[in-house]
Structures are given as structure tokens and as C-alpha cells.
Tab-separated table of N, CA and C in Angstrom:
chain	number	residue	atom	x	y	z
A	1	ILE	N	-44.973	-0.008	-56.961
A	1	ILE	CA	-45.009	-1.094	-55.986
A	1	ILE	C	-43.940	-2.123	-56.323
A	2	GLU	N	-43.732	-2.367	-57.626
A	2	GLU	CA	-42.676	-3.302	-58.030
A	2	GLU	C	-41.310	-2.816	-57.563
A	3	ILE	N	-41.037	-1.541	-57.721
A	3	ILE	CA	-39.748	-0.991	-57.289
A	3	ILE	C	-39.592	-1.120	-55.786
A	4	LEU	N	-40.658	-0.868	-55.047
A	4	LEU	CA	-40.619	-0.986	-53.587
A	4	LEU	C	-40.308	-2.420	-53.166
A	5	ASN	N	-40.680	-3.375	-53.971
A	5	ASN	CA	-40.444	-4.784	-53.652
A	5	ASN	C	-39.153	-5.337	-54.243
A	6	SER	N	-38.391	-4.510	-54.932
A	6	SER	CA	-37.151	-4.962	-55.564
A	6	SER	C	-35.951	-4.606	-54.696
A	7	ASP	N	-35.212	-5.610	-54.239
A	7	ASP	CA	-34.018	-5.371	-53.428
A	7	ASP	C	-32.988	-4.536	-54.185
A	8	ALA	N	-32.949	-4.665	-55.487
A	8	ALA	CA	-31.993	-3.916	-56.309
A	8	ALA	C	-32.276	-2.412	-56.280
A	9	GLU	N	-33.462	-2.020	-55.878
A	9	GLU	CA	-33.868	-0.612	-55.881
A	9	GLU	C	-33.854	0.014	-54.487
A	10	GLU	N	-33.166	-0.604	-53.542
A	10	GLU	CA	-33.187	-0.154	-52.139
A	10	GLU	C	-32.903	1.343	-51.990
A	11	MET	N	-32.003	1.877	-52.752
A	11	MET	CA	-31.656	3.295	-52.632
A	11	MET	C	-32.820	4.206	-53.037
A	12	HIS	N	-33.810	3.675	-53.708
A	12	HIS	CA	-34.959	4.470	-54.157
A	12	HIS	C	-36.223	4.206	-53.333
A	13	TRP	N	-36.173	3.248	-52.441
A	13	TRP	CA	-37.364	2.862	-51.689
A	13	TRP	C	-38.026	4.028	-50.966
A	14	ALA	N	-37.244	4.869	-50.302
A	14	ALA	CA	-37.844	5.962	-49.513
A	14	ALA	C	-38.635	6.907	-50.414
A	15	ARG	N	-38.073	7.259	-51.569
A	15	ARG	CA	-38.784	8.149	-52.489
A	15	ARG	C	-40.026	7.473	-53.053
A	16	ILE	N	-39.915	6.189	-53.347
A	16	ILE	CA	-41.062	5.450	-53.885
A	16	ILE	C	-42.179	5.384	-52.851
A	17	ALA	N	-41.820	5.087	-51.606
A	17	ALA	CA	-42.830	5.022	-50.542
A	17	ALA	C	-43.522	6.370	-50.391
A	18	GLY	N	-42.735	7.441	-50.401
A	18	GLY	CA	-43.314	8.781	-50.303
A	18	GLY	C	-44.245	9.085	-51.464
A	19	MET	N	-43.824	8.705	-52.663
A	19	MET	CA	-44.656	8.942	-53.842
A	19	MET	C	-45.968	8.162	-53.753
A	20	LEU	N	-45.887	6.912	-53.294
A	20	LEU	CA	-47.112	6.123	-53.137
A	20	LEU	C	-48.066	6.782	-52.145
A	21	GLY	N	-47.513	7.411	-51.114
A	21	GLY	CA	-48.352	8.106	-50.149
A	21	GLY	C	-49.052	9.308	-50.738
A	22	VAL	N	-48.398	9.973	-51.662
A	22	VAL	CA	-48.960	11.187	-52.253
A	22	VAL	C	-49.949	10.872	-53.371
A	23	VAL	N	-49.635	9.884	-54.216
A	23	VAL	CA	-50.480	9.639	-55.391
A	23	VAL	C	-51.171	8.286	-55.373
A	24	GLY	N	-50.983	7.529	-54.304
A	24	GLY	CA	-51.502	6.170	-54.279
A	24	GLY	C	-52.972	6.051	-53.962
A	25	ASP	N	-53.413	4.796	-53.928
A	25	ASP	CA	-54.787	4.458	-53.602
A	25	ASP	C	-54.757	3.330	-52.573
A	26	GLU	N	-55.881	2.673	-52.379
A	26	GLU	CA	-55.968	1.612	-51.371
A	26	GLU	C	-54.953	0.495	-51.629
A	27	GLN	N	-54.641	0.227	-52.880
A	27	GLN	CA	-53.633	-0.785	-53.210
A	27	GLN	C	-52.268	-0.373	-52.643
A	28	ALA	N	-51.975	0.922	-52.652
A	28	ALA	CA	-50.714	1.413	-52.103
A	28	ALA	C	-50.665	1.211	-50.590
A	29	VAL	N	-51.812	1.308	-49.910
A	29	VAL	CA	-51.859	1.087	-48.463
A	29	VAL	C	-51.335	-0.310	-48.148
A	30	GLU	N	-51.859	-1.295	-48.828
A	30	GLU	CA	-51.427	-2.678	-48.577
A	30	GLU	C	-49.956	-2.875	-48.914
A	31	ALA	N	-49.495	-2.245	-49.999
A	31	ALA	CA	-48.092	-2.373	-50.389
A	31	ALA	C	-47.168	-1.739	-49.351
A	32	LEU	N	-47.565	-0.600	-48.815
A	32	LEU	CA	-46.739	0.078	-47.810
A	32	LEU	C	-46.700	-0.710	-46.502
A	33	ILE	N	-47.838	-1.223	-46.086
A	33	ILE	CA	-47.864	-2.038	-44.863
A	33	ILE	C	-47.030	-3.302	-45.059
A	34	ALA	N	-47.162	-3.935	-46.214
A	34	ALA	CA	-46.364	-5.135	-46.500
A	34	ALA	C	-44.877	-4.798	-46.474
A	35	PHE	N	-44.507	-3.635	-46.974
A	35	PHE	CA	-43.105	-3.228	-46.953
A	35	PHE	C	-42.614	-3.062	-45.512
A	36	VAL	N	-43.383	-2.377	-44.681
A	36	VAL	CA	-42.993	-2.172	-43.277
A	36	VAL	C	-42.805	-3.515	-42.578
A	37	GLU	N	-43.675	-4.459	-42.872
A	37	GLU	CA	-43.663	-5.757	-42.187
A	37	GLU	C	-42.858	-6.832	-42.921
A	38	LYS	N	-42.203	-6.462	-44.013
A	38	LYS	CA	-41.446	-7.425	-44.821
A	38	LYS	C	-40.317	-8.053	-43.989
A	39	PRO	N	-40.232	-9.385	-43.988
A	39	PRO	CA	-39.123	-10.041	-43.265
A	39	PRO	C	-37.773	-9.579	-43.818
A	40	VAL	N	-36.800	-9.466	-42.948
A	40	VAL	CA	-35.464	-9.026	-43.341
A	40	VAL	C	-34.448	-10.110	-43.006
A	41	VAL	N	-33.328	-10.067	-43.700
A	41	VAL	CA	-32.257	-11.045	-43.482
A	41	VAL	C	-31.378	-10.616	-42.313
A	42	GLU	N	-30.965	-9.370	-42.331
A	42	GLU	CA	-30.079	-8.830	-41.293
A	42	GLU	C	-30.901	-8.127	-40.216
A	43	ALA	N	-30.512	-8.311	-38.969
A	43	ALA	CA	-31.228	-7.668	-37.869
A	43	ALA	C	-31.057	-6.151	-37.908
A	44	ARG	N	-29.894	-5.688	-38.350
A	44	ARG	CA	-29.652	-4.252	-38.442
A	44	ARG	C	-29.907	-3.809	-39.877
A	45	LEU	N	-30.845	-2.883	-40.029
A	45	LEU	CA	-31.209	-2.392	-41.355
A	45	LEU	C	-30.152	-1.431	-41.877
A	46	SER	N	-30.055	-1.336	-43.179
A	46	SER	CA	-29.236	-0.287	-43.773
A	46	SER	C	-29.945	1.047	-43.532
A	47	GLN	N	-29.197	2.133	-43.653
A	47	GLN	CA	-29.819	3.453	-43.504
A	47	GLN	C	-30.913	3.654	-44.547
A	48	ALA	N	-30.672	3.209	-45.766
A	48	ALA	CA	-31.666	3.366	-46.840
A	48	ALA	C	-32.947	2.597	-46.522
A	49	HIS	N	-32.808	1.398	-45.977
A	49	HIS	CA	-33.992	0.590	-45.638
A	49	HIS	C	-34.759	1.251	-44.492
A	50	HIS	N	-34.033	1.716	-43.485
A	50	HIS	CA	-34.706	2.375	-42.366
A	50	HIS	C	-35.433	3.638	-42.836
A	51	ASP	N	-34.764	4.446	-43.668
A	51	ASP	CA	-35.397	5.665	-44.187
A	51	ASP	C	-36.664	5.330	-44.966
A	52	ALA	N	-36.611	4.243	-45.728
A	52	ALA	CA	-37.783	3.823	-46.506
A	52	ALA	C	-38.910	3.360	-45.593
A	53	ARG	N	-38.573	2.683	-44.513
A	53	ARG	CA	-39.606	2.249	-43.561
A	53	ARG	C	-40.280	3.467	-42.945
A	54	ARG	N	-39.477	4.452	-42.539
A	54	ARG	CA	-40.043	5.691	-41.986
A	54	ARG	C	-40.949	6.355	-43.026
A	55	SER	N	-40.485	6.432	-44.246
A	55	SER	CA	-41.266	7.048	-45.321
A	55	SER	C	-42.569	6.285	-45.565
A	56	ALA	N	-42.514	4.960	-45.516
A	56	ALA	CA	-43.717	4.141	-45.735
A	56	ALA	C	-44.750	4.381	-44.639
A	57	ILE	N	-44.290	4.469	-43.399
A	57	ILE	CA	-45.227	4.681	-42.290
A	57	ILE	C	-45.861	6.066	-42.394
A	58	THR	N	-45.056	7.092	-42.630
A	58	THR	CA	-45.636	8.432	-42.730
A	58	THR	C	-46.495	8.570	-43.984
A	59	ALA	N	-46.142	7.850	-45.056
A	59	ALA	CA	-46.944	7.882	-46.293
A	59	ALA	C	-48.357	7.377	-46.041
A	60	LEU	N	-48.520	6.486	-45.077
A	60	LEU	CA	-49.869	6.008	-44.744
A	60	LEU	C	-50.747	7.161	-44.262
A	61	GLY	N	-50.138	8.151	-43.628
A	61	GLY	CA	-50.897	9.331	-43.210
A	61	GLY	C	-51.360	10.155	-44.391
A	62	TYR	N	-50.471	10.353	-45.357
A	62	TYR	CA	-50.864	11.080	-46.564
A	62	TYR	C	-51.981	10.344	-47.306
A	63	LEU	N	-51.873	9.010	-47.346
A	63	LEU	CA	-52.927	8.222	-48.002
A	63	LEU	C	-54.253	8.342	-47.259
A	64	THR	N	-54.192	8.357	-45.945
A	64	THR	CA	-55.414	8.543	-45.165
A	64	THR	C	-56.034	9.891	-45.505
A	65	ASN	N	-55.186	10.900	-45.648
A	65	ASN	CA	-55.679	12.233	-45.973
A	65	ASN	C	-56.359	12.257	-47.332
A	66	SER	N	-55.746	11.621	-48.316
A	66	SER	CA	-56.280	11.719	-49.678
A	66	SER	C	-57.373	10.703	-49.990
A	67	THR	N	-57.338	9.548	-49.335
A	67	THR	CA	-58.300	8.493	-49.688
A	67	THR	C	-59.287	8.173	-48.571
A	68	GLY	N	-58.987	8.618	-47.349
A	68	GLY	CA	-59.829	8.249	-46.215
A	68	GLY	C	-59.661	6.790	-45.822
A	69	SER	N	-58.540	6.189	-46.167
A	69	SER	CA	-58.314	4.765	-45.919
A	69	SER	C	-58.439	4.401	-44.442
A	70	GLU	N	-59.437	3.611	-44.144
A	70	GLU	CA	-59.639	3.114	-42.782
A	70	GLU	C	-58.497	2.193	-42.374
A	71	ARG	N	-58.022	1.392	-43.309
A	71	ARG	CA	-56.930	0.440	-43.021
A	71	ARG	C	-55.657	1.197	-42.622
A	72	ALA	N	-55.297	2.225	-43.381
A	72	ALA	CA	-54.096	2.999	-43.063
A	72	ALA	C	-54.258	3.718	-41.725
A	73	LEU	N	-55.420	4.301	-41.499
A	73	LEU	CA	-55.677	5.019	-40.251
A	73	LEU	C	-55.588	4.089	-39.052
A	74	THR	N	-56.225	2.955	-39.136
A	74	THR	CA	-56.197	1.983	-38.036
A	74	THR	C	-54.778	1.493	-37.775
A	75	TYR	N	-54.019	1.261	-38.833
A	75	TYR	CA	-52.629	0.815	-38.705
A	75	TYR	C	-51.807	1.864	-37.959
A	76	LEU	N	-51.971	3.124	-38.325
A	76	LEU	CA	-51.213	4.191	-37.677
A	76	LEU	C	-51.634	4.380	-36.222
A	77	ILE	N	-52.920	4.360	-35.950
A	77	ILE	CA	-53.379	4.521	-34.567
A	77	ILE	C	-52.828	3.386	-33.701
A	78	GLY	N	-52.906	2.163	-34.184
A	78	GLY	CA	-52.328	1.043	-33.446
A	78	GLY	C	-50.838	1.215	-33.231
A	79	GLY	N	-50.161	1.842	-34.197
A	79	GLY	CA	-48.723	2.031	-34.120
A	79	GLY	C	-48.265	3.008	-33.054
A	80	LEU	N	-49.188	3.743	-32.436
A	80	LEU	CA	-48.811	4.640	-31.338
A	80	LEU	C	-48.412	3.877	-30.080
A	81	THR	N	-48.649	2.590	-30.064
A	81	THR	CA	-48.264	1.747	-28.939
A	81	THR	C	-47.043	0.933	-29.374
A	82	PRO	N	-45.862	1.236	-28.824
A	82	PRO	CA	-44.633	0.607	-29.315
A	82	PRO	C	-44.629	-0.918	-29.375
A	83	ASN	N	-45.231	-1.598	-28.399
A	83	ASN	CA	-45.167	-3.070	-28.435
A	83	ASN	C	-45.990	-3.670	-29.576
A	84	VAL	N	-46.803	-2.858	-30.235
A	84	VAL	CA	-47.574	-3.332	-31.387
A	84	VAL	C	-46.645	-3.759	-32.522
A	85	TRP	N	-45.507	-3.082	-32.643
A	85	TRP	CA	-44.588	-3.413	-33.737
A	85	TRP	C	-44.032	-4.827	-33.575
A	86	ARG	N	-43.828	-5.271	-32.336
A	86	ARG	CA	-43.403	-6.662	-32.097
A	86	ARG	C	-44.541	-7.608	-32.451
A	87	GLN	N	-45.770	-7.240	-32.082
A	87	GLN	CA	-46.926	-8.076	-32.407
A	87	GLN	C	-47.109	-8.198	-33.910
A	88	ARG	N	-46.759	-7.154	-34.634
A	88	ARG	CA	-46.849	-7.172	-36.098
A	88	ARG	C	-45.642	-7.880	-36.720
A	89	ASN	N	-44.710	-8.291	-35.881
A	89	ASN	CA	-43.497	-8.990	-36.307
A	89	ASN	C	-42.648	-8.140	-37.252
A	90	VAL	N	-42.565	-6.842	-36.977
A	90	VAL	CA	-41.716	-5.956	-37.769
A	90	VAL	C	-40.273	-6.244	-37.371
A	91	GLN	N	-39.498	-6.667	-38.340
A	91	GLN	CA	-38.132	-7.124	-38.095
A	91	GLN	C	-37.116	-6.060	-38.504
A	92	GLY	N	-35.948	-6.137	-37.894
A	92	GLY	CA	-34.856	-5.244	-38.235
A	92	GLY	C	-34.940	-3.947	-37.455
A	93	VAL	N	-33.771	-3.425	-37.096
A	93	VAL	CA	-33.706	-2.191	-36.315
A	93	VAL	C	-32.920	-1.133	-37.085
A	94	ALA	N	-33.159	0.110	-36.724
A	94	ALA	CA	-32.434	1.235	-37.324
A	94	ALA	C	-30.935	1.042	-37.099
A	95	PRO	N	-30.109	1.593	-37.976
A	95	PRO	CA	-28.664	1.404	-37.851
A	95	PRO	C	-28.093	1.835	-36.501
A	96	TRP	N	-28.684	2.811	-35.853
A	96	TRP	CA	-28.181	3.319	-34.585
A	96	TRP	C	-28.945	2.794	-33.368
A	97	ALA	N	-30.041	2.078	-33.576
A	97	ALA	CA	-30.850	1.587	-32.449
A	97	ALA	C	-30.076	0.517	-31.686
A	98	THR	N	-30.213	0.556	-30.388
A	98	THR	CA	-29.499	-0.411	-29.546
A	98	THR	C	-30.357	-1.619	-29.195
A	99	SER	N	-31.655	-1.526	-29.489
A	99	SER	CA	-32.546	-2.634	-29.139
A	99	SER	C	-33.820	-2.541	-29.964
A	100	TYR	N	-34.566	-3.644	-29.970
A	100	TYR	CA	-35.876	-3.599	-30.622
A	100	TYR	C	-36.799	-2.644	-29.892
A	101	GLN	N	-36.659	-2.547	-28.585
A	101	GLN	CA	-37.511	-1.636	-27.815
A	101	GLN	C	-37.294	-0.187	-28.277
A	102	GLU	N	-36.038	0.200	-28.455
A	102	GLU	CA	-35.743	1.546	-28.943
A	102	GLU	C	-36.280	1.731	-30.365
A	103	ASN	N	-36.111	0.714	-31.192
A	103	ASN	CA	-36.595	0.782	-32.565
A	103	ASN	C	-38.124	0.883	-32.610
A	104	ASP	N	-38.802	0.127	-31.768
A	104	ASP	CA	-40.266	0.185	-31.729
A	104	ASP	C	-40.745	1.586	-31.352
A	105	ARG	N	-40.020	2.224	-30.472
A	105	ARG	CA	-40.350	3.600	-30.099
A	105	ARG	C	-40.219	4.529	-31.316
A	106	LEU	N	-39.160	4.334	-32.103
A	106	LEU	CA	-38.987	5.119	-33.333
A	106	LEU	C	-40.165	4.915	-34.277
A	107	LEU	N	-40.558	3.658	-34.462
A	107	LEU	CA	-41.662	3.358	-35.364
A	107	LEU	C	-42.953	4.020	-34.875
A	108	SER	N	-43.134	4.053	-33.563
A	108	SER	CA	-44.318	4.732	-33.012
A	108	SER	C	-44.256	6.233	-33.278
A	109	GLU	N	-43.056	6.820	-33.229
A	109	GLU	CA	-42.931	8.240	-33.574
A	109	GLU	C	-43.318	8.470	-35.031
A	110	TYR	N	-42.913	7.562	-35.910
A	110	TYR	CA	-43.254	7.711	-37.326
A	110	TYR	C	-44.767	7.586	-37.521
A	111	ALA	N	-45.410	6.722	-36.738
A	111	ALA	CA	-46.870	6.610	-36.800
A	111	ALA	C	-47.508	7.926	-36.350
A	112	LEU	N	-46.929	8.554	-35.343
A	112	LEU	CA	-47.399	9.858	-34.876
A	112	LEU	C	-47.337	10.868	-36.023
A	113	TYR	N	-46.224	10.888	-36.760
A	113	TYR	CA	-46.082	11.812	-37.892
A	113	TYR	C	-47.165	11.530	-38.943
A	114	GLY	N	-47.339	10.262	-39.252
A	114	GLY	CA	-48.347	9.888	-40.246
A	114	GLY	C	-49.737	10.340	-39.837
A	115	LEU	N	-50.055	10.157	-38.563
A	115	LEU	CA	-51.371	10.587	-38.086
A	115	LEU	C	-51.537	12.098	-38.223
A	116	ALA	N	-50.483	12.841	-37.934
A	116	ALA	CA	-50.559	14.294	-38.078
A	116	ALA	C	-50.826	14.675	-39.536
A	117	PHE	N	-50.151	14.012	-40.470
A	117	PHE	CA	-50.335	14.318	-41.892
A	117	PHE	C	-51.703	13.882	-42.416
A	118	SER	N	-52.364	13.005	-41.683
A	118	SER	CA	-53.666	12.519	-42.160
A	118	SER	C	-54.757	13.571	-42.037
A	119	GLY	N	-54.688	14.400	-41.011
A	119	GLY	CA	-55.734	15.382	-40.778
A	119	GLY	C	-57.075	14.771	-40.424
A	120	ASN	N	-57.120	13.480	-40.205
A	120	ASN	CA	-58.363	12.766	-39.930
A	120	ASN	C	-58.805	13.015	-38.481
A	121	PRO	N	-60.082	13.263	-38.231
A	121	PRO	CA	-60.547	13.506	-36.863
A	121	PRO	C	-60.183	12.384	-35.874
A	122	ARG	N	-60.268	11.127	-36.314
A	122	ARG	CA	-59.891	10.032	-35.402
A	122	ARG	C	-58.399	10.064	-35.091
A	123	ALA	N	-57.603	10.510	-36.041
A	123	ALA	CA	-56.169	10.661	-35.794
A	123	ALA	C	-55.947	11.732	-34.727
A	124	GLY	N	-56.674	12.829	-34.844
A	124	GLY	CA	-56.576	13.891	-33.843
A	124	GLY	C	-56.962	13.397	-32.459
A	125	GLN	N	-58.030	12.593	-32.396
A	125	GLN	CA	-58.437	12.022	-31.106
A	125	GLN	C	-57.334	11.132	-30.545
A	126	ALA	N	-56.720	10.313	-31.400
A	126	ALA	CA	-55.661	9.411	-30.941
A	126	ALA	C	-54.451	10.200	-30.441
A	127	LEU	N	-54.092	11.264	-31.143
A	127	LEU	CA	-52.950	12.081	-30.727
A	127	LEU	C	-53.240	12.819	-29.425
A	128	ARG	N	-54.458	13.332	-29.292
A	128	ARG	CA	-54.808	14.028	-28.051
A	128	ARG	C	-54.906	13.045	-26.882
A	129	SER	N	-55.366	11.849	-27.159
A	129	SER	CA	-55.413	10.816	-26.128
A	129	SER	C	-53.996	10.453	-25.683
A	130	LEU	N	-53.081	10.357	-26.623
A	130	LEU	CA	-51.682	10.087	-26.283
A	130	LEU	C	-51.135	11.190	-25.396
A	131	GLN	N	-51.546	12.414	-25.661
A	131	GLN	CA	-51.081	13.551	-24.883
A	131	GLN	C	-51.741	13.618	-23.503
A	132	GLN	N	-53.044	13.346	-23.431
A	132	GLN	CA	-53.797	13.593	-22.209
A	132	GLN	C	-54.070	12.357	-21.364
A	133	SER	N	-54.307	11.217	-21.981
A	133	SER	CA	-54.659	10.016	-21.211
A	133	SER	C	-54.132	8.755	-21.895
A	134	PRO	N	-52.806	8.650	-22.002
A	134	PRO	CA	-52.234	7.492	-22.688
A	134	PRO	C	-52.413	6.205	-21.889
A	135	THR	N	-52.404	5.091	-22.609
A	135	THR	CA	-52.360	3.792	-21.929
A	135	THR	C	-51.004	3.676	-21.224
A	136	ALA	N	-50.845	2.668	-20.385
A	136	ALA	CA	-49.576	2.499	-19.662
A	136	ALA	C	-48.407	2.356	-20.643
A	137	GLU	N	-48.582	1.567	-21.680
A	137	GLU	CA	-47.526	1.381	-22.682
A	137	GLU	C	-47.262	2.689	-23.426
A	138	GLN	N	-48.319	3.416	-23.771
A	138	GLN	CA	-48.147	4.693	-24.466
A	138	GLN	C	-47.487	5.732	-23.554
A	139	ALA	N	-47.759	5.664	-22.247
A	139	ALA	CA	-47.150	6.613	-21.313
A	139	ALA	C	-45.630	6.453	-21.316
A	140	ARG	N	-45.151	5.232	-21.382
A	140	ARG	CA	-43.703	5.007	-21.466
A	140	ARG	C	-43.150	5.590	-22.764
A	141	PHE	N	-43.887	5.434	-23.840
A	141	PHE	CA	-43.492	5.995	-25.133
A	141	PHE	C	-43.502	7.520	-25.078
A	142	ARG	N	-44.530	8.087	-24.492
A	142	ARG	CA	-44.705	9.535	-24.458
A	142	ARG	C	-43.691	10.229	-23.561
A	143	ASN	N	-43.152	9.521	-22.586
A	143	ASN	CA	-42.175	10.092	-21.675
A	143	ASN	C	-41.039	10.748	-22.475
A	144	GLY	N	-40.857	12.034	-22.295
A	144	GLY	CA	-39.823	12.765	-23.004
A	144	GLY	C	-40.234	13.246	-24.381
A	145	LEU	N	-41.475	13.035	-24.761
A	145	LEU	CA	-41.951	13.389	-26.094
A	145	LEU	C	-42.888	14.594	-26.090
A	146	ASP	N	-43.036	15.250	-24.954
A	146	ASP	CA	-44.051	16.298	-24.843
A	146	ASP	C	-43.914	17.403	-25.883
A	147	SER	N	-42.718	17.948	-26.087
A	147	SER	CA	-42.581	19.041	-27.057
A	147	SER	C	-42.782	18.531	-28.479
A	148	THR	N	-42.299	17.321	-28.761
A	148	THR	CA	-42.481	16.737	-30.088
A	148	THR	C	-43.966	16.513	-30.361
A	149	LEU	N	-44.662	15.952	-29.383
A	149	LEU	CA	-46.092	15.692	-29.549
A	149	LEU	C	-46.853	16.996	-29.752
A	150	LYS	N	-46.492	18.017	-29.000
A	150	LYS	CA	-47.142	19.324	-29.158
A	150	LYS	C	-46.944	19.851	-30.578
A	151	GLN	N	-45.721	19.739	-31.106
A	151	GLN	CA	-45.441	20.217	-32.458
A	151	GLN	C	-46.249	19.439	-33.502
A	152	TRP	N	-46.336	18.125	-33.326
A	152	TRP	CA	-47.061	17.323	-34.308
A	152	TRP	C	-48.564	17.510	-34.193
A	153	LEU	N	-49.054	17.855	-33.014
A	153	LEU	CA	-50.470	18.217	-32.896
A	153	LEU	C	-50.748	19.522	-33.647
A	154	GLU	N	-49.792	20.435	-33.641
A	154	GLU	CA	-49.936	21.670	-34.414
A	154	GLU	C	-49.979	21.350	-35.914
A	155	VAL	N	-49.126	20.417	-36.357
A	155	VAL	CA	-49.158	19.990	-37.760
A	155	VAL	C	-50.516	19.379	-38.067
A	156	TYR	N	-50.981	18.496	-37.178
A	156	TYR	CA	-52.296	17.885	-37.373
A	156	TYR	C	-53.372	18.965	-37.527
A	157	ASP	N	-53.383	19.938	-36.624
A	157	ASP	CA	-54.398	20.986	-36.676
A	157	ASP	C	-54.344	21.748	-37.998
A	158	LEU	N	-53.136	22.034	-38.477
A	158	LEU	CA	-52.987	22.712	-39.769
A	158	LEU	C	-53.556	21.877	-40.901
A	159	VAL	N	-53.206	20.589	-40.926
A	159	VAL	CA	-53.687	19.714	-41.997
A	159	VAL	C	-55.204	19.562	-41.911
A	160	ALA	N	-55.712	19.399	-40.699
A	160	ALA	CA	-57.164	19.238	-40.534
A	160	ALA	C	-57.901	20.487	-41.009
A	161	GLU	N	-57.321	21.653	-40.769
A	161	GLU	CA	-57.972	22.909	-41.130
A	161	GLU	C	-57.755	23.306	-42.593
A	162	ARG	N	-56.520	23.116	-43.083
A	162	ARG	CA	-56.154	23.658	-44.395
A	162	ARG	C	-55.791	22.611	-45.441
A	163	GLY	N	-55.706	21.359	-45.027
A	163	GLY	CA	-55.253	20.322	-45.943
A	163	GLY	C	-53.734	20.285	-46.015
A	164	VAL	N	-53.206	19.270	-46.683
A	164	VAL	CA	-51.757	19.114	-46.788
A	164	VAL	C	-51.145	20.299	-47.540
A	165	ALA	N	-51.756	20.699	-48.654
A	165	ALA	CA	-51.229	21.835	-49.427
A	165	ALA	C	-51.234	23.109	-48.586
A	166	GLY	N	-52.284	23.318	-47.818
A	166	GLY	CA	-52.367	24.485	-46.948
A	166	GLY	C	-51.303	24.466	-45.860
A	167	MET	N	-50.986	23.272	-45.348
A	167	MET	CA	-49.924	23.149	-44.360
A	167	MET	C	-48.599	23.579	-44.981
A	168	HIS	N	-48.314	23.083	-46.197
A	168	HIS	CA	-47.065	23.440	-46.867
A	168	HIS	C	-46.998	24.941	-47.133
A	169	GLU	N	-48.107	25.530	-47.552
A	169	GLU	CA	-48.154	26.980	-47.792
A	169	GLU	C	-47.873	27.747	-46.501
A	170	HIS	N	-48.461	27.298	-45.401
A	170	HIS	CA	-48.254	27.943	-44.104
A	170	HIS	C	-46.779	27.942	-43.721
A	171	TYR	N	-46.132	26.787	-43.825
A	171	TYR	CA	-44.723	26.697	-43.440
A	171	TYR	C	-43.823	27.451	-44.413
A	172	LYS	N	-44.194	27.492	-45.675
A	172	LYS	CA	-43.427	28.274	-46.652
A	172	LYS	C	-43.493	29.752	-46.294
A	173	ALA	N	-44.683	30.229	-45.961
A	173	ALA	CA	-44.853	31.628	-45.569
A	173	ALA	C	-44.049	31.937	-44.309
A	174	GLN	N	-44.034	31.007	-43.358
A	174	GLN	CA	-43.250	31.207	-42.138
A	174	GLN	C	-41.758	31.309	-42.451
A	175	ARG	N	-41.263	30.437	-43.348
A	175	ARG	CA	-39.842	30.474	-43.728
A	175	ARG	C	-39.509	31.792	-44.422
A	176	GLU	N	-40.406	32.269	-45.277
A	176	GLU	CA	-40.179	33.533	-45.972
A	176	GLU	C	-40.138	34.707	-44.989
A	177	LEU	N	-41.041	34.707	-44.012
A	177	LEU	CA	-41.029	35.757	-42.979
A	177	LEU	C	-39.728	35.732	-42.188
A	178	GLU	N	-39.304	34.531	-41.838
A	178	GLU	CA	-38.059	34.377	-41.077
A	178	GLU	C	-36.872	34.864	-41.890
A	179	ALA	N	-36.852	34.585	-43.180
A	179	ALA	CA	-35.762	35.040	-44.056
A	179	ALA	C	-35.748	36.566	-44.151
A	180	GLN	N	-36.923	37.190	-44.188
A	180	GLN	CA	-37.019	38.645	-44.261
A	180	GLN	C	-36.507	39.295	-42.980
A	181	ARG	N	-36.703	38.641	-41.857
A	181	ARG	CA	-36.268	39.180	-40.564
A	181	ARG	C	-34.745	39.176	-40.421
A	182	ARG	N	-34.085	38.327	-41.161
A	182	ARG	CA	-32.615	38.213	-41.040
A	182	ARG	C	-31.944	39.310	-41.723
């Protein structure tokens, strides 16, 4: 958590956030959320900072999977609505984003990934709701996301059924089969 909060360690933030998601506890949930919402000096984030923010958001899904964290789950479900990121006062945009609106959409996609990695039944309900009956704001977000959402629902189903390790084993087996076919 100290490294995640050290500006001198920016190049390592993404790996640290990911590690906290894999081995962390409830204290890591608060640290990751604080990192995502940390005020920034420059409106345009460095690539390393943006990558770390993405890693922190998806790490909340891994933490939900391993700890059952209600706080992380609720944060991710709320994050499926892009305007929530403005309400949370998340500052700074990705290096290539042209607006906060575009950046908020990216953050909502990362929340989608985190929910898939959580394998939590409420996460599955939120993802299926986004697919089948989104709110007006979510419908704007979902526009053009149908194939991506379908793929992440498949990831969710794998994690819910087999756990994170089982998901990795499944994809490893698929890669090995594909390599044999070549």
C-alpha cells in the first residue's frame, strides 16, 4: 500500500495494484479505491498511472472473489454507470481519451472486467442487467459493447463455476489446443 501511494513508484503501481487484488484483504479494498479516487495534478494521466488505475479497478474483482468484500462489489456495480465516476470525483483522463465522458466509459469497462473476475452472484446479476435491461445511462455505455459484454459474461460464468484458478486453467487449455491445431 505504501508503494501504491508513493509517486516515486509510479512505474510499479499497476503491478502493485494487481498484487493487492490477488493477495490482499479488506484493507487493500480501501487502498485500491483511494488510489482510483486520488486527486491528480495533471488532467491527462501518464500511461503508467492509467494502467495502474485499470489494474486497481479490476483488482477489486479479484478481492471480491477471494474475500467476498461487499465494499469492493458495491463499488464495481456502481461503476457500471459511467457518470458515477464524475460523482466519485475521479480525476484525470487516459492519455488517449478526448474527454472525461470517454474516460468514464473506460472506467466503467474496467468495472465490468472486475465484476467478471469476482464470480459473485450479484456481479452476474449486474452484468446480465446491463445486457438485458440497462438504465438509460448504462444503455449509452452499452451501445457498441455487445460482443465485449458477451465475452466478459463468459469469463464471469467460468469464474463463478470454476474459480479464478479454474478460469486460468480453462484458457491455458484452449491456448494449448489452438497451438496444436497450427
